[in-house]
mmCIF file of C-alpha atoms and ligand atoms in Angstrom:
data_model
loop_
_atom_site.group_PDB
_atom_site.id
_atom_site.type_symbol
_atom_site.label_atom_id
_atom_site.label_comp_id
_atom_site.label_asym_id
_atom_site.label_seq_id
_atom_site.Cartn_x
_atom_site.Cartn_y
_atom_site.Cartn_z
ATOM 1 C CA MET A 24 -74.119 -48.349 104.790
ATOM 2 C CA LYS A 25 -77.351 -48.858 106.719
ATOM 3 C CA LYS A 26 -76.992 -47.855 110.360
ATOM 4 C CA VAL A 27 -77.984 -50.252 113.130
ATOM 5 C CA ARG A 28 -81.033 -48.720 114.755
ATOM 6 C CA ILE A 29 -81.354 -48.991 118.512
ATOM 7 C CA ALA A 30 -84.253 -48.366 120.869
ATOM 8 C CA ILE A 31 -83.514 -47.873 124.562
ATOM 9 C CA PHE A 32 -86.155 -48.716 127.176
ATOM 10 C CA ALA A 33 -85.744 -47.107 130.615
ATOM 11 C CA SER A 34 -87.903 -46.315 133.647
ATOM 12 C CA GLY A 35 -85.711 -44.380 136.062
ATOM 13 C CA THR A 36 -82.783 -42.049 136.527
ATOM 14 C CA GLY A 37 -81.510 -42.824 133.077
ATOM 15 C CA SER A 38 -77.770 -42.721 133.750
ATOM 16 C CA ASN A 39 -77.282 -45.745 131.490
ATOM 17 C CA ALA A 40 -79.577 -44.408 128.786
ATOM 18 C CA ALA A 41 -77.748 -41.046 128.846
ATOM 19 C CA ASN A 42 -74.355 -42.733 128.712
ATOM 20 C CA MET A 43 -75.503 -44.823 125.768
ATOM 21 C CA MET A 44 -76.847 -41.763 123.905
ATOM 22 C CA ASP A 45 -73.547 -39.933 124.484
ATOM 23 C CA TYR A 46 -71.426 -42.930 123.496
ATOM 24 C CA PHE A 47 -73.233 -43.463 120.177
ATOM 25 C CA LYS A 48 -73.713 -39.789 119.310
ATOM 26 C CA ASN A 49 -72.572 -39.176 115.706
ATOM 27 C CA ASN A 50 -71.585 -42.835 115.426
ATOM 28 C CA ASP A 51 -70.981 -44.088 111.871
ATOM 29 C CA THR A 52 -72.730 -47.406 112.311
ATOM 30 C CA VAL A 53 -75.187 -47.037 115.212
ATOM 31 C CA LYS A 54 -78.147 -44.707 115.675
ATOM 32 C CA ILE A 55 -80.214 -44.378 118.840
ATOM 33 C CA GLU A 56 -83.638 -44.061 117.260
ATOM 34 C CA PHE A 57 -85.722 -43.415 120.368
ATOM 35 C CA VAL A 58 -85.941 -43.852 124.117
ATOM 36 C CA LEU A 59 -89.110 -45.420 125.451
ATOM 37 C CA THR A 60 -90.206 -44.905 129.029
ATOM 38 C CA ASN A 61 -93.209 -46.130 130.969
ATOM 39 C CA LYS A 62 -92.711 -43.413 133.633
ATOM 40 C CA GLN A 63 -93.528 -39.967 132.369
ATOM 41 C CA ASP A 64 -91.857 -38.144 135.283
ATOM 42 C CA ALA A 65 -88.698 -40.234 135.338
ATOM 43 C CA PRO A 66 -85.467 -38.218 134.976
ATOM 44 C CA VAL A 67 -84.616 -40.285 131.893
ATOM 45 C CA SER A 68 -87.226 -38.234 130.000
ATOM 46 C CA GLU A 69 -85.381 -34.968 130.517
ATOM 47 C CA LYS A 70 -82.010 -36.551 129.752
ATOM 48 C CA THR A 71 -83.420 -37.829 126.450
ATOM 49 C CA ILE A 72 -84.993 -34.525 125.409
ATOM 50 C CA GLU A 73 -81.790 -32.622 126.332
ATOM 51 C CA ARG A 74 -79.856 -34.838 123.946
ATOM 52 C CA GLY A 75 -82.276 -34.329 121.073
ATOM 53 C CA VAL A 76 -83.280 -37.998 120.928
ATOM 54 C CA GLN A 77 -86.942 -38.876 120.398
ATOM 55 C CA LEU A 78 -88.745 -39.737 123.643
ATOM 56 C CA ILE A 79 -91.733 -42.058 123.574
ATOM 57 C CA THR A 80 -93.811 -42.292 126.728
ATOM 58 C CA CYS A 81 -96.338 -45.043 127.200
ATOM 59 C CA SER A 82 -98.453 -46.449 130.009
ATOM 60 C CA ASN A 83 -97.902 -49.812 131.693
ATOM 61 C CA GLN A 84 -101.128 -51.011 130.044
ATOM 62 C CA GLU A 85 -99.683 -50.157 126.639
ATOM 63 C CA VAL A 86 -96.413 -51.965 127.461
ATOM 64 C CA ASP A 87 -98.368 -55.084 128.424
ATOM 65 C CA LYS A 88 -100.620 -54.997 125.370
ATOM 66 C CA LEU A 89 -99.356 -57.508 122.802
ATOM 67 C CA GLY A 90 -98.456 -55.809 119.550
ATOM 68 C CA PHE A 91 -98.115 -52.295 120.943
ATOM 69 C CA ILE A 92 -94.331 -52.025 121.436
ATOM 70 C CA LEU A 93 -93.695 -54.538 118.675
ATOM 71 C CA GLY A 94 -95.638 -52.315 116.244
ATOM 72 C CA LEU A 95 -93.700 -49.291 117.434
ATOM 73 C CA CYS A 96 -90.341 -50.996 116.911
ATOM 74 C CA GLU A 97 -91.361 -52.324 113.515
ATOM 75 C CA SER A 98 -92.576 -48.932 112.358
ATOM 76 C CA LYS A 99 -89.155 -47.477 113.259
ATOM 77 C CA ASN A 100 -87.154 -50.346 111.739
ATOM 78 C CA ILE A 101 -85.450 -51.114 115.036
ATOM 79 C CA ASP A 102 -82.643 -53.693 114.950
ATOM 80 C CA PHE A 103 -81.642 -53.882 118.632
ATOM 81 C CA ILE A 104 -83.381 -53.048 121.910
ATOM 82 C CA ILE A 105 -81.388 -52.070 124.990
ATOM 83 C CA LEU A 106 -82.963 -52.325 128.437
ATOM 84 C CA ALA A 107 -81.381 -49.739 130.716
ATOM 85 C CA GLY A 108 -83.286 -50.028 133.970
ATOM 86 C CA PHE A 109 -86.650 -50.812 132.346
ATOM 87 C CA LEU A 110 -88.870 -52.017 135.166
ATOM 88 C CA ARG A 111 -91.662 -53.735 133.300
ATOM 89 C CA LYS A 112 -91.883 -57.245 131.904
ATOM 90 C CA ILE A 113 -91.130 -57.341 128.184
ATOM 91 C CA PRO A 114 -94.070 -58.708 126.183
ATOM 92 C CA THR A 115 -93.537 -62.172 124.737
ATOM 93 C CA ASP A 116 -94.257 -61.149 121.136
ATOM 94 C CA LEU A 117 -91.373 -58.676 121.291
ATOM 95 C CA ILE A 118 -89.008 -61.250 122.810
ATOM 96 C CA GLN A 119 -89.866 -63.758 120.086
ATOM 97 C CA ARG A 120 -89.525 -61.265 117.225
ATOM 98 C CA PHE A 121 -86.290 -59.788 118.607
ATOM 99 C CA LYS A 122 -84.642 -63.047 119.629
ATOM 100 C CA ASN A 123 -81.013 -62.310 120.582
ATOM 101 C CA LYS A 124 -81.639 -58.656 119.796
ATOM 102 C CA ILE A 125 -82.773 -57.458 123.252
ATOM 103 C CA ILE A 126 -79.954 -56.823 125.734
ATOM 104 C CA ASN A 127 -80.363 -56.043 129.432
ATOM 105 C CA VAL A 128 -77.989 -54.887 132.150
ATOM 106 C CA HIS A 129 -78.653 -56.349 135.574
ATOM 107 C CA PRO A 130 -76.947 -54.901 138.694
ATOM 108 C CA SER A 131 -75.689 -58.196 140.179
ATOM 109 C CA LEU A 132 -73.663 -61.230 139.256
ATOM 110 C CA LEU A 133 -76.454 -63.430 137.919
ATOM 111 C CA PRO A 134 -77.720 -65.986 138.773
ATOM 112 C CA LYS A 135 -77.251 -64.384 142.196
ATOM 113 C CA PHE A 136 -79.810 -61.741 143.135
ATOM 114 C CA GLY A 137 -81.935 -62.055 140.005
ATOM 115 C CA GLY A 138 -85.602 -62.780 139.362
ATOM 116 C CA VAL A 139 -88.887 -61.117 140.182
ATOM 117 C CA GLY A 140 -88.573 -58.153 142.563
ATOM 118 C CA MET A 141 -84.800 -57.944 142.148
ATOM 119 C CA TYR A 142 -84.120 -54.562 140.618
ATOM 120 C CA GLY A 143 -82.292 -51.350 141.496
ATOM 121 C CA MET A 144 -81.711 -50.746 145.198
ATOM 122 C CA HIS A 145 -83.479 -54.006 146.185
ATOM 123 C CA VAL A 146 -80.547 -55.862 144.659
ATOM 124 C CA HIS A 147 -77.916 -53.851 146.550
ATOM 125 C CA GLU A 148 -79.802 -54.251 149.834
ATOM 126 C CA ALA A 149 -79.938 -58.021 149.301
ATOM 127 C CA VAL A 150 -76.222 -58.131 148.455
ATOM 128 C CA LYS A 151 -75.432 -56.255 151.687
ATOM 129 C CA LYS A 152 -77.706 -58.485 153.750
ATOM 130 C CA ALA A 153 -76.023 -61.606 152.373
ATOM 131 C CA TYR A 154 -72.554 -60.317 153.433
ATOM 132 C CA GLU A 155 -71.263 -60.668 149.874
ATOM 133 C CA THR A 156 -67.620 -59.722 149.377
ATOM 134 C CA GLU A 157 -68.131 -58.951 145.709
ATOM 135 C CA SER A 158 -70.872 -57.866 143.370
ATOM 136 C CA GLY A 159 -71.031 -56.699 139.776
ATOM 137 C CA ILE A 160 -73.082 -56.386 136.633
ATOM 138 C CA THR A 161 -74.388 -58.925 134.155
ATOM 139 C CA ILE A 162 -75.094 -58.000 130.565
ATOM 140 C CA HIS A 163 -77.349 -60.598 128.960
ATOM 141 C CA TYR A 164 -79.873 -61.335 126.245
ATOM 142 C CA VAL A 165 -83.497 -61.236 127.304
ATOM 143 C CA SER A 166 -85.552 -64.419 127.298
ATOM 144 C CA GLU A 167 -89.077 -65.193 128.502
ATOM 145 C CA ASN A 168 -87.775 -65.857 132.039
ATOM 146 C CA PHE A 169 -86.637 -62.897 134.132
ATOM 147 C CA ASP A 170 -82.826 -62.538 134.195
ATOM 148 C CA GLU A 171 -82.246 -65.991 132.675
ATOM 149 C CA GLY A 172 -81.271 -65.158 129.087
ATOM 150 C CA GLN A 173 -77.866 -66.022 127.660
ATOM 151 C CA ARG A 174 -75.093 -64.098 129.382
ATOM 152 C CA ILE A 175 -72.790 -61.903 127.336
ATOM 153 C CA ALA A 176 -70.443 -60.476 129.981
ATOM 154 C CA GLN A 177 -69.995 -59.916 133.709
ATOM 155 C CA PHE A 178 -67.861 -57.331 135.491
ATOM 156 C CA PHE A 179 -66.914 -57.501 139.165
ATOM 157 C CA THR A 180 -66.333 -55.087 142.014
ATOM 158 C CA SER A 181 -65.291 -55.833 145.590
ATOM 159 C CA ILE A 182 -67.561 -55.041 148.527
ATOM 160 C CA GLN A 183 -66.147 -53.836 151.846
ATOM 161 C CA LYS A 184 -67.880 -54.660 155.140
ATOM 162 C CA SER A 185 -68.558 -50.966 155.666
ATOM 163 C CA ASP A 186 -70.192 -50.469 152.237
ATOM 164 C CA THR A 187 -73.812 -49.334 152.454
ATOM 165 C CA PRO A 188 -76.328 -50.309 149.735
ATOM 166 C CA GLN A 189 -75.860 -46.763 148.388
ATOM 167 C CA ILE A 190 -72.108 -47.253 148.089
ATOM 168 C CA ILE A 191 -72.652 -50.612 146.385
ATOM 169 C CA GLN A 192 -75.069 -48.915 143.985
ATOM 170 C CA HIS A 193 -72.421 -46.306 143.192
ATOM 171 C CA LYS A 194 -69.819 -48.989 142.468
ATOM 172 C CA ILE A 195 -72.283 -50.783 140.215
ATOM 173 C CA HIS A 196 -73.124 -47.593 138.335
ATOM 174 C CA LEU A 197 -69.419 -47.018 137.684
ATOM 175 C CA LEU A 198 -69.135 -50.485 136.152
ATOM 176 C CA GLU A 199 -72.214 -49.850 134.022
ATOM 177 C CA GLN A 200 -70.884 -46.510 132.794
ATOM 178 C CA MET A 201 -67.538 -48.052 131.955
ATOM 179 C CA TYR A 202 -68.627 -51.243 130.198
ATOM 180 C CA PHE A 203 -72.264 -51.322 129.053
ATOM 181 C CA PRO A 204 -72.016 -49.271 125.801
ATOM 182 C CA PHE A 205 -68.744 -50.954 124.905
ATOM 183 C CA VAL A 206 -70.280 -54.436 125.252
ATOM 184 C CA ILE A 207 -73.307 -53.369 123.193
ATOM 185 C CA GLU A 208 -71.048 -52.052 120.448
ATOM 186 C CA ASN A 209 -69.168 -55.325 120.421
ATOM 187 C CA GLU A 210 -72.358 -57.395 120.157
ATOM 188 C CA ILE A 211 -73.645 -55.243 117.313
ATOM 189 C CA LYS A 212 -70.369 -55.688 115.440
ATOM 190 C CA LYS A 213 -70.981 -59.436 115.360
ATOM 191 C CA PHE A 214 -73.940 -58.924 113.090
ATOM 192 C CA ASN A 215 -73.018 -57.884 109.583
ATOM 193 C CA GLU A 216 -75.507 -56.091 107.387
ATOM 194 C CA SER A 217 -77.154 -59.239 106.097
ATOM 195 C CA ASP A 218 -77.949 -60.295 109.671
ATOM 196 C CA ILE A 219 -79.723 -57.092 110.510
ATOM 197 C CA ILE A 220 -83.467 -57.625 110.681
ATOM 198 C CA ASN A 221 -85.129 -55.888 107.775
ATOM 199 C CA LEU A 222 -88.563 -55.233 109.177
HETATM 200 C C1 GAR B 27 -79.208 -49.868 136.774
HETATM 201 O O1 GAR B 27 -78.324 -50.078 137.844
HETATM 202 C C2 GAR B 27 -79.591 -51.190 136.159
HETATM 203 O O2 GAR B 27 -78.599 -52.156 136.270
HETATM 204 C C3 GAR B 27 -80.793 -51.559 136.978
HETATM 205 O O3 GAR B 27 -81.497 -50.376 137.192
HETATM 206 C C4 GAR B 27 -80.536 -49.305 137.271
HETATM 207 C C5 GAR B 27 -81.029 -48.172 136.410
HETATM 208 O O4 GAR B 27 -80.232 -47.040 136.613
HETATM 209 N N1 GAR B 27 -81.597 -52.536 136.307
HETATM 210 C C6 GAR B 27 -82.290 -53.472 136.962
HETATM 211 O O5 GAR B 27 -82.333 -53.546 138.159
HETATM 212 C C7 GAR B 27 -83.035 -54.450 136.061
HETATM 213 N N2 GAR B 27 -83.412 -55.612 136.784
HETATM 214 P P1 GAR B 27 -80.301 -45.819 135.593
HETATM 215 O O6 GAR B 27 -81.788 -45.477 135.419
HETATM 216 O O7 GAR B 27 -79.555 -44.713 136.270
HETATM 217 O O8 GAR B 27 -79.670 -46.263 134.313
#
């Protein structure tokens, strides 16, 4: 049976990318084909190389150039794209070609704390400032508008008054580690072989 081929895009620490690579290692139906990063020095690079997965590094200009990432994904017969802390806007040609095949994890309960400029620690600082009593993660499909694609799942955690943005970040990372690969696996299962894009 043809394996579902996944590309992971990441720009930072890479804890989600690493978790995903470990979760799907030697998987019968899913293969992580490559990890793409737009930040050469990001820790995700080392985590990818350590795990023997192909690392592709590109510049922000290349990410923004229509056809560049699309061509890359087509040449590798990619079926699904996972955004794991990828901090660059996804080009529209890729979104159109991979409709309902690009999945992002966002570190808040969307629609709260989403949109331009809301990523990583900025989100947790905003959550703290707003005196929220809970936060969480949203796993969603990617559309042309930042953080507005169809939601797949949300997971919650409570916030104590004494929680710093760093503690909130830690709680969010735990949720991501626990649920993100599992949700991806579930989404992929919904597509049988005939639904897989044959590029
Ligand atoms: C994750 O918390 C992810 O939710 C967030 O960046 C972090 C990356 O951590 N994504 C966004 O903020 C996207 N708007 P990681 O590099 O350790 O996986």
